[in-house]
Amino acid sequence: MPGILSELRVLELTHRPSGAYCAKLLADQGADTIKVEPPGWGDQARHEPPFIDEVPHPDRGTSYLAFNTNKRGITLDVEQAAGRELFERLAATADIILESYSPGRLAELGLGYEQLSQSNPGLILVSITYFGQNGPYANDHGDDLVAQAMGGYLYAVTGSASQPPMGTALEQMEITAARNGAVAVMAALFRRGQSGKGNHIDVSTMEAAVSTPSGLIHPYTYTGRNPHRGGSDGNVMDGMHLPTLDGEVTLTTAGTGGRPMEAWAEFLEEPGLLDPKFASRGGRMEHWEELHGLVAPKLAQWNNLDLMRETMARGLVVGLVQTPQQVVESPHLEERGFFVEMDHAEAGPLKYPGSGFFIDGENAMASARPAPRLGEHNVEILCGELGLTVRDLGLLRAARAI
Amino acid sequence: MAEKGILDGVRVLTLEQVHALPWGTGFLADLGADVIRVESPDHLQDRKSGPFPGGTAGEEWWNEAGNLVYYGTRNKRSLCMDVTNPRGKEVFLKLVEKADIVTDNFRPGTMQRFGFDHDSLSAINPRIITLSSTAYGYTGPWRRAGSRARTVDAACGLSYLTGYEGGPSQRASPNYMDHSVGNNVAYALLLALYQRARTGKGMRVDLTMLETGVSSVGPAILEAQRDITRDRLGCAHWWKAPHNVYPARGDDRWIVIVVSSDTEWESLKEAMGRPQWAEGAKFATALARWQNRHELDELIGNWTSQQDDLELARSLQGLGIAAGSAMTAEDLVNDYHLRERGYLWEFANPQAPAVGSRVFAGRPFKDPGNPMSIAKVAGLGEDNEEILAELAGLSPAEIGKLESEGVVFGAPRPDEPRP
């Protein structure tokens, strides 16, 4: 099926995973998404390890490949007049532009919302930065870890109470900012449908981090206590990771009808769990090492997939701590048709995650175009759509404008 | 409902519990949709989930939890009705005629048992969009499995990849997945509405936490297919150093410092007063700094541990270095940047007068075309009469009968245990 957003054009002029991922969310739903990269070097993510087959090559960075599906790519130097002129012409055809420059920089280049919306009043410009467009931190530098720290996530969420703060892997604050950005874009599209007018949207990654855990702010203002990391410390039945034959699992006391130790004693065939000292959550925390000594050896006899099947059959709730490899090979995801296979000219065939939802039974990832190579669609877009000749392209290339 | 929100006229019926789906429908409520939370009198866990003022539930505890304001019933309406009762079911199906979206987060099979599966609802209202938000989806061998956000944090690969450097795997968060799913729910529902505006046809959305999680760790999924191992690095980085969290002066105070280039390293040395140790070959290049990062981190930590993290972060940012305090919730509530941006929302819920005014996180995006605020927080069954009269067309006598026969409720049952 053609993607839901297939009538829309998106330009991506961003420098961080948040912008790339936000544009990907739109591209995966069919939006004609053009990634605009600086000539020569391109998106910084092209140059960040790890690389497919460990070959450092601008088309093999795994973050780059993962976050740029279903886009076309061109190179333009918007710092140069020639590049700016081409960008303006493209901007006139765009519904949505995503950018991540320091606040005000785009306007200095003559490409700010005020300027671009004059010829394209329906334009939706999304600025997605670490600290937003105004306020004392607006010009600060950031990255995912800084956003985790400044967003309160680092202090309160992931690590152990007795150790320094520790963040979550794989730049999740960037992802969260991107998901919020996509919601904002959809809302702006509805507004535009009514008023004909676009708007300038301001997304802050720091604020995305603050809003992400189930509330740092209001638990504090209700109780006067700062939420603190370490929720899984010593929590054998509700948080710790416990080894299995081929991986790890985390248990829960859910699905046990309020009698968790009876249910788990029966399942694991370990009557020691019925000791009254484990009956309450407090007791289990107090005697966690002893409890661990009873539970861990039993779980260590199970294969992950068998354990999942048998606990599921009994209504017990566990989480397999799957390695990425196990996720890729998951029979469940295979049966659902979640992964989308794409063959990239440089990286080869790979299975990419879908969108996380199916519409009328169909994988909602609309098309299957792997990430563009640097400037891959220069001719297609700059000549095919903007009417430049191949000779013009040569001149612009020599001038390092494309 | 926000005044004249962009989704004015869109009606959502939601059979939702816990966190992920309420968070998702909350976006639509903030954007002006009429989100009706159909609550069961027999499942009041969300209203017991707190937080409560000072940690203690009050007399009218069912309207006092902070989570209701943050996502549970903010800008929504509440209809407390037992839909498993035949009369309740009948009313629900009447509401479906006037709804655009029906969402649920039951395990697959439950909606069908109620007679509320997509095909049944679509027969009543062909424009209906249904969205089921589950852990594993309506198909596949794990479809019947229960879950918590943290068990899916585990199953999607994120927990395995998270941990202190050299240490065991550790869950990323007890509820990060709830938020990712909520965000994805909002996106999917807005896409569905956008699509329906063109086709006039409803659709069925099967949205899962597992797949949302896997889509959030894409790079690792590609790496796994080519035998690339992603080591756990705690707060360290694949190629940047220094890039870590460092101790600051005071109890449990920390600062993050990130250096991405030689220029920034020079600035950091300047800030540290050009100590002798920083000048040697060990730290002269990006590669050397990364290879010697453990020693580097310790030396930087010695320096930071004498300083106030909030002040140091400001002075490092002034030098062009990415730095930030590991903010506590208290720091954030008092943060002048967030205050100036209007990110923090203060709200006193008239439905919970004992609670008074409290501060909440706002939305991380601002669009002058779509302003958002807290207009109301629905108390349990607060909107029963209004909804039943206006949408289901019931007379006051019929509504009274539903109340007296135990189908709709304006408060918990008398024997409901307190939280």
PDB file of N, CA and C in Angstrom, chain A residues 4 7 21 25 62 131 134 137 140-141 143 149 155 158 160 164 170 172 179 191 202 207 211-212 214 218 221-222 226 228-229 238 241 248 254 320 322 325 332 336 347 349 351 358 360, chain B residues 6 19 54 67 70 136 139 142 148 150 154-155 161 164 169 172 175-176 179 187 198 204 206 208 211 215-216 223-226 243 252 314 317 327 330 335 337 341 343 358 364 366 369:
ATOM      1  N   ILE A   4       0.930   6.249   4.250  1.00  0.00           N
ATOM      2  CA  ILE A   4      -0.067   7.227   4.684  1.00  0.00           C
ATOM      3  C   ILE A   4       0.400   8.650   4.397  1.00  0.00           C
ATOM      4  N   GLU A   7       1.879  11.759   0.289  1.00  0.00           N
ATOM      5  CA  GLU A   7       1.674  13.028  -0.437  1.00  0.00           C
ATOM      6  C   GLU A   7       2.525  14.162   0.140  1.00  0.00           C
ATOM      7  N   TYR A  21      16.172  10.422  13.194  1.00  0.00           N
ATOM      8  CA  TYR A  21      15.165   9.419  13.553  1.00  0.00           C
ATOM      9  C   TYR A  21      13.759   9.981  13.366  1.00  0.00           C
ATOM     10  N   LEU A  25      10.903   8.368  10.968  1.00  0.00           N
ATOM     11  CA  LEU A  25       9.538   7.983  11.339  1.00  0.00           C
ATOM     12  C   LEU A  25       8.553   8.441  10.267  1.00  0.00           C
ATOM     13  N   THR A  62      26.416   1.719  11.502  1.00  0.00           N
ATOM     14  CA  THR A  62      25.136   1.064  11.790  1.00  0.00           C
ATOM     15  C   THR A  62      24.069   2.066  12.218  1.00  0.00           C
ATOM     16  N   PHE A 131      18.272  21.774  23.892  1.00  0.00           N
ATOM     17  CA  PHE A 131      17.695  22.598  24.959  1.00  0.00           C
ATOM     18  C   PHE A 131      16.585  23.534  24.489  1.00  0.00           C
ATOM     19  N   ASN A 134      14.709  28.775  23.097  1.00  0.00           N
ATOM     20  CA  ASN A 134      14.908  29.936  23.973  1.00  0.00           C
ATOM     21  C   ASN A 134      15.237  29.458  25.377  1.00  0.00           C
ATOM     22  N   TYR A 137      19.705  28.007  28.543  1.00  0.00           N
ATOM     23  CA  TYR A 137      20.582  26.944  28.014  1.00  0.00           C
ATOM     24  C   TYR A 137      20.490  26.797  26.499  1.00  0.00           C
ATOM     25  N   ASP A 140      23.555  26.012  24.594  1.00  0.00           N
ATOM     26  CA  ASP A 140      24.476  25.026  25.168  1.00  0.00           C
ATOM     27  C   ASP A 140      24.717  23.863  24.211  1.00  0.00           C
ATOM     28  N   HIS A 141      25.833  23.186  24.461  1.00  0.00           N
ATOM     29  CA  HIS A 141      26.157  21.997  23.677  1.00  0.00           C
ATOM     30  C   HIS A 141      25.610  20.763  24.400  1.00  0.00           C
ATOM     31  N   ASP A 143      24.754  16.202  24.041  1.00  0.00           N
ATOM     32  CA  ASP A 143      24.633  14.937  23.326  1.00  0.00           C
ATOM     33  C   ASP A 143      23.663  14.095  24.149  1.00  0.00           C
ATOM     34  N   ALA A 149      21.489  13.439  31.571  1.00  0.00           N
ATOM     35  CA  ALA A 149      21.850  14.082  32.838  1.00  0.00           C
ATOM     36  C   ALA A 149      20.929  15.255  33.138  1.00  0.00           C
ATOM     37  N   TYR A 155      20.260  10.508  36.890  1.00  0.00           N
ATOM     38  CA  TYR A 155      20.317  10.433  38.352  1.00  0.00           C
ATOM     39  C   TYR A 155      19.322   9.406  38.879  1.00  0.00           C
ATOM     40  N   THR A 158      18.365   4.586  35.749  1.00  0.00           N
ATOM     41  CA  THR A 158      18.918   3.314  35.288  1.00  0.00           C
ATOM     42  C   THR A 158      19.846   2.589  36.267  1.00  0.00           C
ATOM     43  N   SER A 160      22.533   1.663  39.688  1.00  0.00           N
ATOM     44  CA  SER A 160      22.343   1.126  41.029  1.00  0.00           C
ATOM     45  C   SER A 160      22.493   2.237  42.055  1.00  0.00           C
ATOM     46  N   PRO A 164      27.705   5.154  40.885  1.00  0.00           N
ATOM     47  CA  PRO A 164      27.441   6.414  40.184  1.00  0.00           C
ATOM     48  C   PRO A 164      26.254   6.251  39.232  1.00  0.00           C
ATOM     49  N   LEU A 170      22.306   3.191  23.755  1.00  0.00           N
ATOM     50  CA  LEU A 170      21.782   3.468  22.419  1.00  0.00           C
ATOM     51  C   LEU A 170      20.966   4.758  22.306  1.00  0.00           C
ATOM     52  N   GLN A 172      18.824   6.748  23.807  1.00  0.00           N
ATOM     53  CA  GLN A 172      17.363   6.688  23.860  1.00  0.00           C
ATOM     54  C   GLN A 172      16.709   8.065  24.012  1.00  0.00           C
ATOM     55  N   ARG A 179      10.447  10.803  18.655  1.00  0.00           N
ATOM     56  CA  ARG A 179       9.052  10.330  18.691  1.00  0.00           C
ATOM     57  C   ARG A 179       8.114  11.485  19.060  1.00  0.00           C
ATOM     58  N   ARG A 191      -3.536  21.000  12.029  1.00  0.00           N
ATOM     59  CA  ARG A 191      -3.754  22.444  12.141  1.00  0.00           C
ATOM     60  C   ARG A 191      -3.689  23.079  10.750  1.00  0.00           C
ATOM     61  N   ASP A 202       9.157  23.728  18.244  1.00  0.00           N
ATOM     62  CA  ASP A 202      10.383  23.727  19.044  1.00  0.00           C
ATOM     63  C   ASP A 202      10.392  22.455  19.901  1.00  0.00           C
ATOM     64  N   GLU A 207      13.931  18.230  27.508  1.00  0.00           N
ATOM     65  CA  GLU A 207      12.563  18.136  28.021  1.00  0.00           C
ATOM     66  C   GLU A 207      11.943  16.776  27.695  1.00  0.00           C
ATOM     67  N   SER A 211      10.328  14.267  30.550  1.00  0.00           N
ATOM     68  CA  SER A 211       8.959  13.744  30.508  1.00  0.00           C
ATOM     69  C   SER A 211       8.932  12.235  30.355  1.00  0.00           C
ATOM     70  N   THR A 212      10.082  11.614  30.156  1.00  0.00           N
ATOM     71  CA  THR A 212      10.103  10.196  29.810  1.00  0.00           C
ATOM     72  C   THR A 212       9.937   9.213  30.956  1.00  0.00           C
ATOM     73  N   SER A 214       8.353   7.841  34.461  1.00  0.00           N
ATOM     74  CA  SER A 214       6.941   8.085  34.755  1.00  0.00           C
ATOM     75  C   SER A 214       6.808   9.224  35.728  1.00  0.00           C
ATOM     76  N   HIS A 218       6.467  15.205  39.230  1.00  0.00           N
ATOM     77  CA  HIS A 218       5.337  15.200  40.160  1.00  0.00           C
ATOM     78  C   HIS A 218       5.532  14.258  41.349  1.00  0.00           C
ATOM     79  N   THR A 221       7.072  16.566  43.693  1.00  0.00           N
ATOM     80  CA  THR A 221       6.242  17.629  44.267  1.00  0.00           C
ATOM     81  C   THR A 221       5.107  17.064  45.132  1.00  0.00           C
ATOM     82  N   TYR A 222       4.801  15.784  44.983  1.00  0.00           N
ATOM     83  CA  TYR A 222       3.787  15.179  45.866  1.00  0.00           C
ATOM     84  C   TYR A 222       4.390  14.681  47.178  1.00  0.00           C
ATOM     85  N   ASN A 226      13.218  12.927  46.178  1.00  0.00           N
ATOM     86  CA  ASN A 226      13.756  12.806  44.835  1.00  0.00           C
ATOM     87  C   ASN A 226      13.740  11.347  44.402  1.00  0.00           C
ATOM     88  N   HIS A 228      15.076   8.107  42.939  1.00  0.00           N
ATOM     89  CA  HIS A 228      16.489   7.722  42.929  1.00  0.00           C
ATOM     90  C   HIS A 228      16.671   6.383  42.249  1.00  0.00           C
ATOM     91  N   ARG A 229      17.777   6.274  41.523  1.00  0.00           N
ATOM     92  CA  ARG A 229      18.085   5.028  40.810  1.00  0.00           C
ATOM     93  C   ARG A 229      18.236   3.852  41.780  1.00  0.00           C
ATOM     94  N   ASP A 238      11.427  -9.168  41.110  1.00  0.00           N
ATOM     95  CA  ASP A 238      10.842  -8.073  40.317  1.00  0.00           C
ATOM     96  C   ASP A 238      11.887  -7.102  39.779  1.00  0.00           C
ATOM     97  N   HIS A 241      18.291  -9.425  36.810  1.00  0.00           N
ATOM     98  CA  HIS A 241      18.472 -10.359  35.709  1.00  0.00           C
ATOM     99  C   HIS A 241      19.090 -11.644  36.254  1.00  0.00           C
ATOM    100  N   GLU A 248      19.452 -14.777  29.806  1.00  0.00           N
ATOM    101  CA  GLU A 248      19.034 -14.265  31.107  1.00  0.00           C
ATOM    102  C   GLU A 248      17.527 -14.025  31.068  1.00  0.00           C
ATOM    103  N   ALA A 254       3.782 -10.703  38.893  1.00  0.00           N
ATOM    104  CA  ALA A 254       2.475 -10.518  38.250  1.00  0.00           C
ATOM    105  C   ALA A 254       1.884 -11.871  37.855  1.00  0.00           C
ATOM    106  N   LEU A 320      12.269 -12.225  28.955  1.00  0.00           N
ATOM    107  CA  LEU A 320      13.568 -12.746  28.540  1.00  0.00           C
ATOM    108  C   LEU A 320      14.483 -11.562  28.281  1.00  0.00           C
ATOM    109  N   GLN A 322      16.758 -10.548  26.178  1.00  0.00           N
ATOM    110  CA  GLN A 322      17.257 -11.055  24.901  1.00  0.00           C
ATOM    111  C   GLN A 322      18.466 -10.255  24.412  1.00  0.00           C
ATOM    112  N   GLN A 325      20.964 -10.491  19.011  1.00  0.00           N
ATOM    113  CA  GLN A 325      20.960 -11.689  18.165  1.00  0.00           C
ATOM    114  C   GLN A 325      19.670 -12.488  18.361  1.00  0.00           C
ATOM    115  N   HIS A 332       8.872 -15.352  17.313  1.00  0.00           N
ATOM    116  CA  HIS A 332       7.669 -14.525  17.437  1.00  0.00           C
ATOM    117  C   HIS A 332       7.669 -13.393  16.401  1.00  0.00           C
ATOM    118  N   ARG A 336       5.308 -12.743  12.949  1.00  0.00           N
ATOM    119  CA  ARG A 336       4.537 -11.509  12.737  1.00  0.00           C
ATOM    120  C   ARG A 336       4.982 -10.716  11.507  1.00  0.00           C
ATOM    121  N   ALA A 347      26.270  -2.016   2.231  1.00  0.00           N
ATOM    122  CA  ALA A 347      26.169  -2.810   3.463  1.00  0.00           C
ATOM    123  C   ALA A 347      25.554  -4.186   3.233  1.00  0.00           C
ATOM    124  N   PRO A 349      22.451  -7.069   2.264  1.00  0.00           N
ATOM    125  CA  PRO A 349      21.098  -7.312   2.765  1.00  0.00           C
ATOM    126  C   PRO A 349      21.069  -7.390   4.286  1.00  0.00           C
ATOM    127  N   LYS A 351      18.094  -7.156   7.801  1.00  0.00           N
ATOM    128  CA  LYS A 351      16.721  -7.025   8.291  1.00  0.00           C
ATOM    129  C   LYS A 351      16.630  -5.787   9.181  1.00  0.00           C
ATOM    130  N   PHE A 358       1.035  -2.546  13.183  1.00  0.00           N
ATOM    131  CA  PHE A 358       0.500  -3.108  11.950  1.00  0.00           C
ATOM    132  C   PHE A 358      -0.879  -2.497  11.726  1.00  0.00           C
ATOM    133  N   ASP A 360      -4.414  -2.976   9.782  1.00  0.00           N
ATOM    134  CA  ASP A 360      -5.190  -4.026   9.099  1.00  0.00           C
ATOM    135  C   ASP A 360      -4.300  -5.220   8.740  1.00  0.00           C
TER     136      ASP A 360
ATOM    137  N   ILE B   6      -6.798  21.224  18.259  1.00  0.00           N
ATOM    138  CA  ILE B   6      -6.762  20.820  16.862  1.00  0.00           C
ATOM    139  C   ILE B   6      -7.584  19.556  16.620  1.00  0.00           C
ATOM    140  N   HIS B  19      -0.072   2.412  32.118  1.00  0.00           N
ATOM    141  CA  HIS B  19       0.741   3.565  31.786  1.00  0.00           C
ATOM    142  C   HIS B  19       0.846   3.856  30.291  1.00  0.00           C
ATOM    143  N   GLY B  54       2.527  13.639  50.361  1.00  0.00           N
ATOM    144  CA  GLY B  54       3.247  13.106  51.508  1.00  0.00           C
ATOM    145  C   GLY B  54       3.264  11.590  51.550  1.00  0.00           C
ATOM    146  N   ASN B  67      -0.457  10.642  39.282  1.00  0.00           N
ATOM    147  CA  ASN B  67      -0.395  10.040  37.942  1.00  0.00           C
ATOM    148  C   ASN B  67      -1.648  10.336  37.113  1.00  0.00           C
ATOM    149  N   TYR B  70      -0.783  13.541  35.506  1.00  0.00           N
ATOM    150  CA  TYR B  70       0.325  13.461  34.545  1.00  0.00           C
ATOM    151  C   TYR B  70      -0.091  12.741  33.264  1.00  0.00           C
ATOM    152  N   TYR B 136       2.946  -7.944  22.951  1.00  0.00           N
ATOM    153  CA  TYR B 136       3.512  -8.765  21.873  1.00  0.00           C
ATOM    154  C   TYR B 136       2.638  -8.841  20.632  1.00  0.00           C
ATOM    155  N   THR B 139      -0.798 -11.514  16.942  1.00  0.00           N
ATOM    156  CA  THR B 139      -0.356 -12.751  16.279  1.00  0.00           C
ATOM    157  C   THR B 139       0.981 -13.155  16.873  1.00  0.00           C
ATOM    158  N   TRP B 142       3.925 -15.532  21.111  1.00  0.00           N
ATOM    159  CA  TRP B 142       3.935 -14.900  22.442  1.00  0.00           C
ATOM    160  C   TRP B 142       2.697 -14.045  22.688  1.00  0.00           C
ATOM    161  N   ARG B 148       5.232  -6.521  31.750  1.00  0.00           N
ATOM    162  CA  ARG B 148       5.410  -5.228  32.394  1.00  0.00           C
ATOM    163  C   ARG B 148       6.339  -4.445  31.461  1.00  0.00           C
ATOM    164  N   ARG B 150       9.111  -3.264  32.075  1.00  0.00           N
ATOM    165  CA  ARG B 150      10.512  -3.685  32.228  1.00  0.00           C
ATOM    166  C   ARG B 150      10.767  -5.066  31.636  1.00  0.00           C
ATOM    167  N   ALA B 154      13.520  -5.728  28.611  1.00  0.00           N
ATOM    168  CA  ALA B 154      14.405  -6.896  28.498  1.00  0.00           C
ATOM    169  C   ALA B 154      14.262  -7.574  27.140  1.00  0.00           C
ATOM    170  N   ALA B 155      13.037  -7.859  26.742  1.00  0.00           N
ATOM    171  CA  ALA B 155      12.819  -8.679  25.548  1.00  0.00           C
ATOM    172  C   ALA B 155      13.250  -7.992  24.253  1.00  0.00           C
ATOM    173  N   LEU B 161      21.848  -4.538  26.482  1.00  0.00           N
ATOM    174  CA  LEU B 161      22.895  -3.613  26.037  1.00  0.00           C
ATOM    175  C   LEU B 161      23.257  -2.583  27.095  1.00  0.00           C
ATOM    176  N   TYR B 164      26.839  -1.053  33.490  1.00  0.00           N
ATOM    177  CA  TYR B 164      28.119  -0.405  33.767  1.00  0.00           C
ATOM    178  C   TYR B 164      29.205  -1.075  32.925  1.00  0.00           C
ATOM    179  N   SER B 169      24.308  -7.072  32.552  1.00  0.00           N
ATOM    180  CA  SER B 169      23.199  -6.340  31.942  1.00  0.00           C
ATOM    181  C   SER B 169      22.284  -5.809  33.034  1.00  0.00           C
ATOM    182  N   ALA B 172      17.092  -0.861  31.518  1.00  0.00           N
ATOM    183  CA  ALA B 172      17.277   0.570  31.287  1.00  0.00           C
ATOM    184  C   ALA B 172      16.357   1.362  32.191  1.00  0.00           C
ATOM    185  N   ASN B 175      10.031   1.883  33.241  1.00  0.00           N
ATOM    186  CA  ASN B 175       8.877   2.321  32.455  1.00  0.00           C
ATOM    187  C   ASN B 175       9.202   3.136  31.212  1.00  0.00           C
ATOM    188  N   TYR B 176      10.448   3.123  30.800  1.00  0.00           N
ATOM    189  CA  TYR B 176      10.782   3.835  29.553  1.00  0.00           C
ATOM    190  C   TYR B 176       9.948   3.297  28.389  1.00  0.00           C
ATOM    191  N   HIS B 179       6.567   4.824  27.948  1.00  0.00           N
ATOM    192  CA  HIS B 179       6.574   6.125  27.285  1.00  0.00           C
ATOM    193  C   HIS B 179       6.827   5.999  25.797  1.00  0.00           C
ATOM    194  N   TYR B 187       1.369   8.687  17.756  1.00  0.00           N
ATOM    195  CA  TYR B 187       1.759   8.832  16.347  1.00  0.00           C
ATOM    196  C   TYR B 187       0.857   7.966  15.456  1.00  0.00           C
ATOM    197  N   ARG B 198      -8.777  10.848   4.311  1.00  0.00           N
ATOM    198  CA  ARG B 198      -8.692  10.706   2.851  1.00  0.00           C
ATOM    199  C   ARG B 198      -9.570   9.582   2.332  1.00  0.00           C
ATOM    200  N   ARG B 204      -7.797  -1.053  11.696  1.00  0.00           N
ATOM    201  CA  ARG B 204      -7.421  -1.740  12.927  1.00  0.00           C
ATOM    202  C   ARG B 204      -5.903  -1.631  13.111  1.00  0.00           C
ATOM    203  N   ASP B 206      -2.655  -2.729  15.316  1.00  0.00           N
ATOM    204  CA  ASP B 206      -2.098  -3.707  16.263  1.00  0.00           C
ATOM    205  C   ASP B 206      -0.707  -3.200  16.618  1.00  0.00           C
ATOM    206  N   THR B 208       2.577  -2.832  19.245  1.00  0.00           N
ATOM    207  CA  THR B 208       3.187  -3.622  20.320  1.00  0.00           C
ATOM    208  C   THR B 208       4.372  -2.919  20.975  1.00  0.00           C
ATOM    209  N   GLU B 211       7.830  -4.489  19.681  1.00  0.00           N
ATOM    210  CA  GLU B 211       8.305  -3.982  18.390  1.00  0.00           C
ATOM    211  C   GLU B 211       8.681  -2.501  18.469  1.00  0.00           C
ATOM    212  N   SER B 215      12.375  -1.259  17.556  1.00  0.00           N
ATOM    213  CA  SER B 215      12.586  -0.162  16.604  1.00  0.00           C
ATOM    214  C   SER B 215      13.406   0.963  17.232  1.00  0.00           C
ATOM    215  N   SER B 216      13.531   0.953  18.553  1.00  0.00           N
ATOM    216  CA  SER B 216      14.335   1.971  19.240  1.00  0.00           C
ATOM    217  C   SER B 216      15.804   1.575  19.379  1.00  0.00           C
ATOM    218  N   GLU B 223      23.771  -4.647  13.787  1.00  0.00           N
ATOM    219  CA  GLU B 223      25.074  -5.173  14.214  1.00  0.00           C
ATOM    220  C   GLU B 223      24.995  -6.671  14.480  1.00  0.00           C
ATOM    221  N   ALA B 224      23.904  -7.103  15.111  1.00  0.00           N
ATOM    222  CA  ALA B 224      23.789  -8.515  15.470  1.00  0.00           C
ATOM    223  C   ALA B 224      23.818  -9.411  14.239  1.00  0.00           C
ATOM    224  N   GLN B 225      23.363  -8.878  13.113  1.00  0.00           N
ATOM    225  CA  GLN B 225      23.323  -9.701  11.904  1.00  0.00           C
ATOM    226  C   GLN B 225      24.692  -9.848  11.262  1.00  0.00           C
ATOM    227  N   ARG B 226      25.653  -9.032  11.709  1.00  0.00           N
ATOM    228  CA  ARG B 226      27.012  -9.143  11.175  1.00  0.00           C
ATOM    229  C   ARG B 226      28.017  -9.396  12.295  1.00  0.00           C
ATOM    230  N   HIS B 243      34.082  11.270  28.192  1.00  0.00           N
ATOM    231  CA  HIS B 243      32.639  11.212  27.984  1.00  0.00           C
ATOM    232  C   HIS B 243      32.121  10.338  29.114  1.00  0.00           C
ATOM    233  N   ASP B 252      26.120  12.633  46.608  1.00  0.00           N
ATOM    234  CA  ASP B 252      25.447  12.095  45.423  1.00  0.00           C
ATOM    235  C   ASP B 252      25.233  13.177  44.359  1.00  0.00           C
ATOM    236  N   ARG B 314      27.798  25.279  34.127  1.00  0.00           N
ATOM    237  CA  ARG B 314      27.631  26.565  33.463  1.00  0.00           C
ATOM    238  C   ARG B 314      28.958  27.074  32.919  1.00  0.00           C
ATOM    239  N   GLN B 317      30.043  25.014  29.839  1.00  0.00           N
ATOM    240  CA  GLN B 317      29.235  25.371  28.671  1.00  0.00           C
ATOM    241  C   GLN B 317      29.676  26.723  28.113  1.00  0.00           C
ATOM    242  N   MET B 327      20.842  16.022  37.088  1.00  0.00           N
ATOM    243  CA  MET B 327      19.817  16.771  37.810  1.00  0.00           C
ATOM    244  C   MET B 327      18.916  15.837  38.609  1.00  0.00           C
ATOM    245  N   GLU B 330      14.319  17.653  42.215  1.00  0.00           N
ATOM    246  CA  GLU B 330      14.294  18.949  42.896  1.00  0.00           C
ATOM    247  C   GLU B 330      15.023  20.012  42.070  1.00  0.00           C
ATOM    248  N   ASP B 335      14.689  24.607  38.134  1.00  0.00           N
ATOM    249  CA  ASP B 335      15.594  24.987  37.048  1.00  0.00           C
ATOM    250  C   ASP B 335      15.093  26.233  36.305  1.00  0.00           C
ATOM    251  N   HIS B 337      15.966  27.514  33.487  1.00  0.00           N
ATOM    252  CA  HIS B 337      15.753  27.324  32.048  1.00  0.00           C
ATOM    253  C   HIS B 337      14.347  26.755  31.787  1.00  0.00           C
ATOM    254  N   ARG B 341      11.105  28.664  30.004  1.00  0.00           N
ATOM    255  CA  ARG B 341      10.474  28.107  28.810  1.00  0.00           C
ATOM    256  C   ARG B 341       9.018  27.713  29.048  1.00  0.00           C
ATOM    257  N   TYR B 343       8.018  25.164  30.630  1.00  0.00           N
ATOM    258  CA  TYR B 343       7.887  23.709  30.481  1.00  0.00           C
ATOM    259  C   TYR B 343       7.146  23.072  31.654  1.00  0.00           C
ATOM    260  N   ARG B 358       0.309  21.473  42.523  1.00  0.00           N
ATOM    261  CA  ARG B 358       1.548  20.693  42.361  1.00  0.00           C
ATOM    262  C   ARG B 358       2.145  21.006  40.992  1.00  0.00           C
ATOM    263  N   PRO B 364       7.379  18.125  25.694  1.00  0.00           N
ATOM    264  CA  PRO B 364       8.699  18.561  25.201  1.00  0.00           C
ATOM    265  C   PRO B 364       8.672  19.197  23.822  1.00  0.00           C
ATOM    266  N   LYS B 366       6.846  22.502  21.522  1.00  0.00           N
ATOM    267  CA  LYS B 366       5.991  23.689  21.572  1.00  0.00           C
ATOM    268  C   LYS B 366       5.656  24.098  20.162  1.00  0.00           C
ATOM    269  N   GLY B 369       0.811  27.037  17.143  1.00  0.00           N
ATOM    270  CA  GLY B 369      -0.491  26.707  16.573  1.00  0.00           C
ATOM    271  C   GLY B 369      -1.279  25.720  17.410  1.00  0.00           C
TER     272      GLY B 369
END
